[in-house]
Amino acid sequence: MLAQCHVSPDYPIHVGDHEFTVRDLIEAEKKTCYPKSELTFKLIALQHYADLDDKWVNDQGVEWDFPRLIREELEQPIRGAACGGTHRLSGLSLAVKARVRRGEPLDGEYERADEFVKKYQQYAFRLQNRDGSLSTSWFRGAGDEDDVNRRIKTTGHILEWLCYSLRDEQLREPQTVRAVTYLANLMYTNYDHEWETGPRCHATHALLLFDERVFQPYDRSGEVAAYRPTASAAKKNQSPSTMRH
């Protein structure tokens, strides 16, 4: 969460009478990298805070680096992983994006991760429902449950990962826009529903990522959107049918 919120590695952490920084937490996470274990959230965090060329030694004296971290994650299953495997896919996607930002080739484990993620992108859209929602069965197969709690959880998580991993032009394709429109309308028409915190936050983050990548580059410098619509606009938009910005 700290990495995804771009918190500075120098930000202080207080534990009792002891004072640390996020940087200390990063080093502690490196020390507990073990094979055949849950490394998803370490990859998400370390690809942001560490250099992709870094090498480190865990508390068992075993050397680690990013290619090994990616290889370990690729050997773990997607089905049955945390939140349908969307977090594992996010970690792999973010590592690939970090490599691309450095202007370096997608080779070795990075190439494997890129191909793996692309296959799941295609699969996710193949399972997309007619209303734009994404499968309520995660990646186990097609799923179209009526329960809105299940729908915000699955569509929110899957769309969040897609907004991390898709290319800019793919975010504007109809299938992506339909998923974004569905999720925005689901939350809008159920604005007074008591959503579970986790699914609500992932869904909100998905829409935020989409806004950052698709709309914000075209915002005029210094312009701030209104916090809430005027009374007339709110009345007009009571039953939204299209995505608006």
PDB file of C-alpha atoms in Angstrom:
ATOM      1  CA  MET A   1       0.000   0.000   0.000  1.00  0.00           C
ATOM      2  CA  LEU A   2       2.856   2.381   0.771  1.00  0.00           C
ATOM      3  CA  ALA A   3       4.398   1.746  -2.642  1.00  0.00           C
ATOM      4  CA  GLN A   4       1.093   2.157  -4.465  1.00  0.00           C
ATOM      5  CA  CYS A   5       0.549   5.470  -2.646  1.00  0.00           C
ATOM      6  CA  HIS A   6       4.108   6.597  -3.513  1.00  0.00           C
ATOM      7  CA  VAL A   7       5.065   7.157   0.132  1.00  0.00           C
ATOM      8  CA  SER A   8       8.668   8.348   0.490  1.00  0.00           C
ATOM      9  CA  PRO A   9      11.156   5.713   1.711  1.00  0.00           C
ATOM     10  CA  ASP A  10      12.294   8.308   4.279  1.00  0.00           C
ATOM     11  CA  TYR A  11       8.814   8.567   5.813  1.00  0.00           C
ATOM     12  CA  PRO A  12       8.996   7.779   9.560  1.00  0.00           C
ATOM     13  CA  ILE A  13       7.503   4.702  11.210  1.00  0.00           C
ATOM     14  CA  HIS A  14       7.127   4.678  15.007  1.00  0.00           C
ATOM     15  CA  VAL A  15       6.895   1.371  16.889  1.00  0.00           C
ATOM     16  CA  GLY A  16       6.656   1.971  20.605  1.00  0.00           C
ATOM     17  CA  ASP A  17       9.718   4.008  21.577  1.00  0.00           C
ATOM     18  CA  HIS A  18      11.575   3.024  18.421  1.00  0.00           C
ATOM     19  CA  GLU A  19      11.729   5.145  15.284  1.00  0.00           C
ATOM     20  CA  PHE A  20      12.229   3.654  11.845  1.00  0.00           C
ATOM     21  CA  THR A  21      11.556   4.673   8.253  1.00  0.00           C
ATOM     22  CA  VAL A  22       9.878   3.008   5.314  1.00  0.00           C
ATOM     23  CA  ARG A  23      13.407   2.256   4.107  1.00  0.00           C
ATOM     24  CA  ASP A  24      13.917   0.007   7.159  1.00  0.00           C
ATOM     25  CA  LEU A  25      10.702  -1.818   6.295  1.00  0.00           C
ATOM     26  CA  ILE A  26      11.956  -2.334   2.738  1.00  0.00           C
ATOM     27  CA  GLU A  27      15.165  -3.935   4.011  1.00  0.00           C
ATOM     28  CA  ALA A  28      13.189  -6.136   6.413  1.00  0.00           C
ATOM     29  CA  GLU A  29      11.025  -7.359   3.536  1.00  0.00           C
ATOM     30  CA  LYS A  30      14.117  -8.283   1.541  1.00  0.00           C
ATOM     31  CA  LYS A  31      15.355 -10.406   4.434  1.00  0.00           C
ATOM     32  CA  THR A  32      12.237 -12.594   4.364  1.00  0.00           C
ATOM     33  CA  CYS A  33      12.178 -13.556   0.684  1.00  0.00           C
ATOM     34  CA  TYR A  34      11.819 -17.341   0.631  1.00  0.00           C
ATOM     35  CA  PRO A  35      11.267 -19.747  -2.281  1.00  0.00           C
ATOM     36  CA  LYS A  36       7.832 -21.300  -2.822  1.00  0.00           C
ATOM     37  CA  SER A  37       6.171 -18.679  -0.603  1.00  0.00           C
ATOM     38  CA  GLU A  38       3.814 -15.730  -1.056  1.00  0.00           C
ATOM     39  CA  LEU A  39       6.028 -13.094  -2.681  1.00  0.00           C
ATOM     40  CA  THR A  40       3.304 -11.124  -4.454  1.00  0.00           C
ATOM     41  CA  PHE A  41       3.245  -8.109  -2.177  1.00  0.00           C
ATOM     42  CA  LYS A  42       7.027  -7.997  -1.881  1.00  0.00           C
ATOM     43  CA  LEU A  43       7.259  -7.739  -5.673  1.00  0.00           C
ATOM     44  CA  ILE A  44       4.651  -4.961  -5.781  1.00  0.00           C
ATOM     45  CA  ALA A  45       6.565  -3.000  -3.131  1.00  0.00           C
ATOM     46  CA  LEU A  46      10.148  -3.693  -4.184  1.00  0.00           C
ATOM     47  CA  GLN A  47       9.642  -2.885  -7.871  1.00  0.00           C
ATOM     48  CA  HIS A  48       8.700   0.612  -6.693  1.00  0.00           C
ATOM     49  CA  TYR A  49      11.273   1.180  -3.949  1.00  0.00           C
ATOM     50  CA  ALA A  50      14.297  -0.837  -5.090  1.00  0.00           C
ATOM     51  CA  ASP A  51      16.431  -0.675  -8.220  1.00  0.00           C
ATOM     52  CA  LEU A  52      15.804  -3.518 -10.655  1.00  0.00           C
ATOM     53  CA  ASP A  53      19.558  -4.198 -10.643  1.00  0.00           C
ATOM     54  CA  ASP A  54      19.607  -4.711  -6.868  1.00  0.00           C
ATOM     55  CA  LYS A  55      20.797  -7.948  -5.337  1.00  0.00           C
ATOM     56  CA  TRP A  56      20.230  -8.820  -1.695  1.00  0.00           C
ATOM     57  CA  VAL A  57      20.685 -11.701   0.743  1.00  0.00           C
ATOM     58  CA  ASN A  58      17.826 -13.004   2.876  1.00  0.00           C
ATOM     59  CA  ASP A  59      18.150 -13.986   6.539  1.00  0.00           C
ATOM     60  CA  GLN A  60      19.073 -17.519   5.481  1.00  0.00           C
ATOM     61  CA  GLY A  61      22.072 -16.355   3.476  1.00  0.00           C
ATOM     62  CA  VAL A  62      20.437 -16.922   0.081  1.00  0.00           C
ATOM     63  CA  GLU A  63      20.978 -14.348  -2.670  1.00  0.00           C
ATOM     64  CA  TRP A  64      17.963 -12.779  -4.366  1.00  0.00           C
ATOM     65  CA  ASP A  65      17.343 -10.398  -7.229  1.00  0.00           C
ATOM     66  CA  PHE A  66      14.376  -9.316  -9.322  1.00  0.00           C
ATOM     67  CA  PRO A  67      14.659 -12.055 -11.967  1.00  0.00           C
ATOM     68  CA  ARG A  68      14.501 -14.658  -9.187  1.00  0.00           C
ATOM     69  CA  LEU A  69      11.573 -12.878  -7.538  1.00  0.00           C
ATOM     70  CA  ILE A  70       9.688 -12.855 -10.847  1.00  0.00           C
ATOM     71  CA  ARG A  71      10.577 -16.491 -11.579  1.00  0.00           C
ATOM     72  CA  GLU A  72       9.249 -17.579  -8.180  1.00  0.00           C
ATOM     73  CA  GLU A  73       5.987 -15.721  -8.790  1.00  0.00           C
ATOM     74  CA  LEU A  74       5.584 -17.222 -12.261  1.00  0.00           C
ATOM     75  CA  GLU A  75       5.834 -20.684 -10.734  1.00  0.00           C
ATOM     76  CA  GLN A  76       2.971 -19.970  -8.340  1.00  0.00           C
ATOM     77  CA  PRO A  77      -0.689 -20.444  -9.389  1.00  0.00           C
ATOM     78  CA  ILE A  78      -3.081 -17.648 -10.311  1.00  0.00           C
ATOM     79  CA  ARG A  79      -6.243 -19.558  -9.471  1.00  0.00           C
ATOM     80  CA  GLY A  80      -6.523 -19.770  -5.713  1.00  0.00           C
ATOM     81  CA  ALA A  81      -4.081 -16.932  -5.081  1.00  0.00           C
ATOM     82  CA  ALA A  82      -5.028 -13.790  -3.153  1.00  0.00           C
ATOM     83  CA  CYS A  83      -8.110 -12.096  -4.626  1.00  0.00           C
ATOM     84  CA  GLY A  84      -8.351 -14.470  -7.556  1.00  0.00           C
ATOM     85  CA  GLY A  85      -4.707 -13.971  -8.485  1.00  0.00           C
ATOM     86  CA  THR A  86      -5.137 -10.308  -9.408  1.00  0.00           C
ATOM     87  CA  HIS A  87      -2.452  -9.169  -6.966  1.00  0.00           C
ATOM     88  CA  ARG A  88       0.048 -11.680  -8.341  1.00  0.00           C
ATOM     89  CA  LEU A  89      -0.709 -10.446 -11.857  1.00  0.00           C
ATOM     90  CA  SER A  90      -0.348  -6.847 -10.660  1.00  0.00           C
ATOM     91  CA  GLY A  91       3.101  -7.533  -9.229  1.00  0.00           C
ATOM     92  CA  LEU A  92       4.292  -9.137 -12.453  1.00  0.00           C
ATOM     93  CA  SER A  93       2.748  -6.340 -14.531  1.00  0.00           C
ATOM     94  CA  LEU A  94       4.346  -3.586 -12.460  1.00  0.00           C
ATOM     95  CA  ALA A  95       7.762  -5.251 -12.684  1.00  0.00           C
ATOM     96  CA  VAL A  96       7.443  -5.358 -16.476  1.00  0.00           C
ATOM     97  CA  LYS A  97       6.357  -1.698 -16.555  1.00  0.00           C
ATOM     98  CA  ALA A  98       9.338  -0.730 -14.387  1.00  0.00           C
ATOM     99  CA  ARG A  99      11.660  -2.476 -16.840  1.00  0.00           C
ATOM    100  CA  VAL A 100      10.078  -0.658 -19.787  1.00  0.00           C
ATOM    101  CA  ARG A 101      10.405   2.728 -18.032  1.00  0.00           C
ATOM    102  CA  ARG A 102      14.139   2.100 -17.734  1.00  0.00           C
ATOM    103  CA  GLY A 103      14.316   1.669 -21.488  1.00  0.00           C
ATOM    104  CA  GLU A 104      15.656  -1.848 -21.136  1.00  0.00           C
ATOM    105  CA  PRO A 105      14.651  -4.891 -23.193  1.00  0.00           C
ATOM    106  CA  LEU A 106      12.036  -7.327 -21.988  1.00  0.00           C
ATOM    107  CA  ASP A 107      14.223 -10.381 -21.905  1.00  0.00           C
ATOM    108  CA  GLY A 108      14.668 -13.357 -19.613  1.00  0.00           C
ATOM    109  CA  GLU A 109      12.162 -13.458 -16.749  1.00  0.00           C
ATOM    110  CA  TYR A 110      10.768 -10.066 -17.759  1.00  0.00           C
ATOM    111  CA  GLU A 111       9.840 -11.435 -21.179  1.00  0.00           C
ATOM    112  CA  ARG A 112       8.212 -14.481 -19.579  1.00  0.00           C
ATOM    113  CA  ALA A 113       6.246 -12.230 -17.222  1.00  0.00           C
ATOM    114  CA  ASP A 114       5.130  -9.980 -20.083  1.00  0.00           C
ATOM    115  CA  GLU A 115       3.852 -12.918 -22.148  1.00  0.00           C
ATOM    116  CA  PHE A 116       2.150 -14.423 -19.083  1.00  0.00           C
ATOM    117  CA  VAL A 117       0.333 -11.174 -18.269  1.00  0.00           C
ATOM    118  CA  LYS A 118      -0.798 -10.670 -21.871  1.00  0.00           C
ATOM    119  CA  LYS A 119      -2.387 -14.131 -21.950  1.00  0.00           C
ATOM    120  CA  TYR A 120      -4.359 -13.332 -18.813  1.00  0.00           C
ATOM    121  CA  GLN A 121      -5.430  -9.972 -20.232  1.00  0.00           C
ATOM    122  CA  GLN A 122      -6.902 -11.761 -23.232  1.00  0.00           C
ATOM    123  CA  TYR A 123      -8.513 -14.358 -20.997  1.00  0.00           C
ATOM    124  CA  ALA A 124     -10.064 -11.726 -18.717  1.00  0.00           C
ATOM    125  CA  PHE A 125     -11.786 -10.046 -21.655  1.00  0.00           C
ATOM    126  CA  ARG A 126     -12.847 -13.389 -23.094  1.00  0.00           C
ATOM    127  CA  LEU A 127     -14.734 -13.972 -19.823  1.00  0.00           C
ATOM    128  CA  GLN A 128     -16.251 -10.455 -19.797  1.00  0.00           C
ATOM    129  CA  ASN A 129     -20.038 -10.377 -19.400  1.00  0.00           C
ATOM    130  CA  ARG A 130     -22.365  -8.599 -21.824  1.00  0.00           C
ATOM    131  CA  ASP A 131     -23.035  -5.781 -19.353  1.00  0.00           C
ATOM    132  CA  GLY A 132     -19.318  -4.981 -19.191  1.00  0.00           C
ATOM    133  CA  SER A 133     -18.665  -6.608 -15.824  1.00  0.00           C
ATOM    134  CA  LEU A 134     -15.763  -9.002 -15.458  1.00  0.00           C
ATOM    135  CA  SER A 135     -16.182 -12.606 -14.382  1.00  0.00           C
ATOM    136  CA  THR A 136     -17.497 -13.137 -10.863  1.00  0.00           C
ATOM    137  CA  SER A 137     -15.550 -16.421 -10.898  1.00  0.00           C
ATOM    138  CA  TRP A 138     -12.217 -14.600 -11.224  1.00  0.00           C
ATOM    139  CA  PHE A 139     -10.100 -16.627 -13.663  1.00  0.00           C
ATOM    140  CA  ARG A 140     -11.740 -19.982 -12.991  1.00  0.00           C
ATOM    141  CA  GLY A 141     -14.125 -19.428 -15.889  1.00  0.00           C
ATOM    142  CA  ALA A 142     -17.197 -17.436 -16.858  1.00  0.00           C
ATOM    143  CA  GLY A 143     -19.228 -16.022 -13.983  1.00  0.00           C
ATOM    144  CA  ASP A 144     -22.181 -13.655 -13.837  1.00  0.00           C
ATOM    145  CA  GLU A 145     -23.526 -13.713 -10.272  1.00  0.00           C
ATOM    146  CA  ASP A 146     -26.186 -11.147  -9.343  1.00  0.00           C
ATOM    147  CA  ASP A 147     -24.734 -10.279  -5.935  1.00  0.00           C
ATOM    148  CA  VAL A 148     -23.429  -6.681  -6.123  1.00  0.00           C
ATOM    149  CA  ASN A 149     -20.894  -7.368  -3.382  1.00  0.00           C
ATOM    150  CA  ARG A 150     -19.366 -10.129  -5.470  1.00  0.00           C
ATOM    151  CA  ARG A 151     -19.482  -7.974  -8.585  1.00  0.00           C
ATOM    152  CA  ILE A 152     -17.638  -5.003  -7.096  1.00  0.00           C
ATOM    153  CA  LYS A 153     -15.034  -7.365  -5.645  1.00  0.00           C
ATOM    154  CA  THR A 154     -14.244  -9.197  -8.882  1.00  0.00           C
ATOM    155  CA  THR A 155     -14.700  -6.413 -11.437  1.00  0.00           C
ATOM    156  CA  GLY A 156     -12.896  -3.934  -9.168  1.00  0.00           C
ATOM    157  CA  HIS A 157      -9.864  -6.138  -8.606  1.00  0.00           C
ATOM    158  CA  ILE A 158      -9.565  -7.348 -12.201  1.00  0.00           C
ATOM    159  CA  LEU A 159     -10.009  -3.857 -13.636  1.00  0.00           C
ATOM    160  CA  GLU A 160      -7.425  -2.464 -11.218  1.00  0.00           C
ATOM    161  CA  TRP A 161      -4.869  -4.964 -12.535  1.00  0.00           C
ATOM    162  CA  LEU A 162      -5.865  -4.209 -16.150  1.00  0.00           C
ATOM    163  CA  CYS A 163      -5.356  -0.491 -15.546  1.00  0.00           C
ATOM    164  CA  TYR A 164      -1.859  -1.297 -14.326  1.00  0.00           C
ATOM    165  CA  SER A 165      -0.960  -3.597 -17.184  1.00  0.00           C
ATOM    166  CA  LEU A 166      -2.730  -2.557 -20.408  1.00  0.00           C
ATOM    167  CA  ARG A 167      -1.020  -0.305 -22.920  1.00  0.00           C
ATOM    168  CA  ASP A 168      -2.361   3.250 -23.244  1.00  0.00           C
ATOM    169  CA  GLU A 169      -4.225   2.504 -26.469  1.00  0.00           C
ATOM    170  CA  GLN A 170      -5.798  -0.623 -24.938  1.00  0.00           C
ATOM    171  CA  LEU A 171      -7.348   1.451 -22.163  1.00  0.00           C
ATOM    172  CA  ARG A 172      -9.411   3.238 -24.818  1.00  0.00           C
ATOM    173  CA  GLU A 173     -10.672   0.081 -26.484  1.00  0.00           C
ATOM    174  CA  PRO A 174     -14.423  -0.665 -26.162  1.00  0.00           C
ATOM    175  CA  GLN A 175     -13.993  -3.710 -23.931  1.00  0.00           C
ATOM    176  CA  THR A 176     -12.012  -1.713 -21.358  1.00  0.00           C
ATOM    177  CA  VAL A 177     -14.350   1.274 -21.499  1.00  0.00           C
ATOM    178  CA  ARG A 178     -17.329  -1.056 -20.983  1.00  0.00           C
ATOM    179  CA  ALA A 179     -15.724  -2.477 -17.824  1.00  0.00           C
ATOM    180  CA  VAL A 180     -14.945   1.004 -16.483  1.00  0.00           C
ATOM    181  CA  THR A 181     -18.455   2.225 -17.296  1.00  0.00           C
ATOM    182  CA  TYR A 182     -20.011  -0.795 -15.609  1.00  0.00           C
ATOM    183  CA  LEU A 183     -17.983  -0.348 -12.418  1.00  0.00           C
ATOM    184  CA  ALA A 184     -18.586   3.407 -12.232  1.00  0.00           C
ATOM    185  CA  ASN A 185     -22.330   2.920 -12.695  1.00  0.00           C
ATOM    186  CA  LEU A 186     -22.426   0.051 -10.184  1.00  0.00           C
ATOM    187  CA  MET A 187     -20.922   2.270  -7.504  1.00  0.00           C
ATOM    188  CA  TYR A 188     -22.997   5.305  -8.509  1.00  0.00           C
ATOM    189  CA  THR A 189     -26.348   3.538  -8.465  1.00  0.00           C
ATOM    190  CA  ASN A 190     -25.508   1.900  -5.130  1.00  0.00           C
ATOM    191  CA  TYR A 191     -23.953   4.994  -3.561  1.00  0.00           C
ATOM    192  CA  ASP A 192     -25.620   4.317  -0.184  1.00  0.00           C
ATOM    193  CA  HIS A 193     -24.661   0.630  -0.085  1.00  0.00           C
ATOM    194  CA  GLU A 194     -22.350  -0.411   2.755  1.00  0.00           C
ATOM    195  CA  TRP A 195     -19.580  -1.957   0.698  1.00  0.00           C
ATOM    196  CA  GLU A 196     -16.882  -4.034   2.340  1.00  0.00           C
ATOM    197  CA  THR A 197     -13.810  -1.808   2.708  1.00  0.00           C
ATOM    198  CA  GLY A 198     -11.374  -3.900   0.644  1.00  0.00           C
ATOM    199  CA  PRO A 199     -13.481  -4.334  -2.502  1.00  0.00           C
ATOM    200  CA  ARG A 200     -14.640  -0.712  -2.364  1.00  0.00           C
ATOM    201  CA  CYS A 201     -11.062   0.569  -2.159  1.00  0.00           C
ATOM    202  CA  HIS A 202      -9.805  -1.642  -4.999  1.00  0.00           C
ATOM    203  CA  ALA A 203     -12.732  -0.569  -7.188  1.00  0.00           C
ATOM    204  CA  THR A 204     -12.110   3.101  -6.400  1.00  0.00           C
ATOM    205  CA  HIS A 205      -8.410   2.645  -7.113  1.00  0.00           C
ATOM    206  CA  ALA A 206      -9.225   1.038 -10.472  1.00  0.00           C
ATOM    207  CA  LEU A 207     -11.250   4.093 -11.492  1.00  0.00           C
ATOM    208  CA  LEU A 208      -8.510   6.395 -10.193  1.00  0.00           C
ATOM    209  CA  LEU A 209      -5.866   4.592 -12.267  1.00  0.00           C
ATOM    210  CA  PHE A 210      -8.061   4.820 -15.361  1.00  0.00           C
ATOM    211  CA  ASP A 211      -8.598   8.533 -14.759  1.00  0.00           C
ATOM    212  CA  GLU A 212      -4.870   9.119 -14.268  1.00  0.00           C
ATOM    213  CA  ARG A 213      -3.908   7.347 -17.470  1.00  0.00           C
ATOM    214  CA  VAL A 214      -6.796   8.281 -19.790  1.00  0.00           C
ATOM    215  CA  PHE A 215      -8.255  11.614 -18.703  1.00  0.00           C
ATOM    216  CA  GLN A 216      -5.701  13.507 -16.613  1.00  0.00           C
ATOM    217  CA  PRO A 217      -3.106  13.854 -19.400  1.00  0.00           C
ATOM    218  CA  TYR A 218      -5.673  16.043 -21.184  1.00  0.00           C
ATOM    219  CA  ASP A 219      -6.689  18.147 -18.178  1.00  0.00           C
ATOM    220  CA  ARG A 220      -5.763  21.787 -18.399  1.00  0.00           C
ATOM    221  CA  SER A 221      -2.913  22.728 -16.090  1.00  0.00           C
ATOM    222  CA  GLY A 222      -4.130  24.018 -12.739  1.00  0.00           C
ATOM    223  CA  GLU A 223      -7.764  23.085 -13.356  1.00  0.00           C
ATOM    224  CA  VAL A 224      -9.486  21.350 -10.451  1.00  0.00           C
ATOM    225  CA  ALA A 225     -12.690  19.378 -10.991  1.00  0.00           C
ATOM    226  CA  ALA A 226     -15.679  20.245  -8.835  1.00  0.00           C
ATOM    227  CA  TYR A 227     -16.013  18.036  -5.751  1.00  0.00           C
ATOM    228  CA  ARG A 228     -19.697  17.458  -6.379  1.00  0.00           C
ATOM    229  CA  PRO A 229     -22.051  18.322  -9.256  1.00  0.00           C
ATOM    230  CA  THR A 230     -24.534  21.177  -9.142  1.00  0.00           C
ATOM    231  CA  ALA A 231     -28.105  20.332  -8.184  1.00  0.00           C
ATOM    232  CA  SER A 232     -29.252  20.434 -11.812  1.00  0.00           C
ATOM    233  CA  ALA A 233     -26.370  18.242 -12.974  1.00  0.00           C
ATOM    234  CA  ALA A 234     -26.966  15.745 -10.190  1.00  0.00           C
ATOM    235  CA  LYS A 235     -30.651  15.483 -11.138  1.00  0.00           C
ATOM    236  CA  LYS A 236     -29.791  15.028 -14.796  1.00  0.00           C
ATOM    237  CA  ASN A 237     -27.282  12.273 -13.999  1.00  0.00           C
ATOM    238  CA  GLN A 238     -29.406  10.214 -11.597  1.00  0.00           C
ATOM    239  CA  SER A 239     -29.397   7.269 -14.021  1.00  0.00           C
ATOM    240  CA  PRO A 240     -26.072   7.437 -15.841  1.00  0.00           C
ATOM    241  CA  SER A 241     -25.766   5.224 -18.897  1.00  0.00           C
ATOM    242  CA  THR A 242     -22.413   6.357 -20.248  1.00  0.00           C
ATOM    243  CA  MET A 243     -19.006   7.084 -18.788  1.00  0.00           C
ATOM    244  CA  ARG A 244     -18.485  10.757 -18.011  1.00  0.00           C
ATOM    245  CA  HIS A 245     -15.508  12.824 -16.890  1.00  0.00           C
TER     246      HIS A 245
END
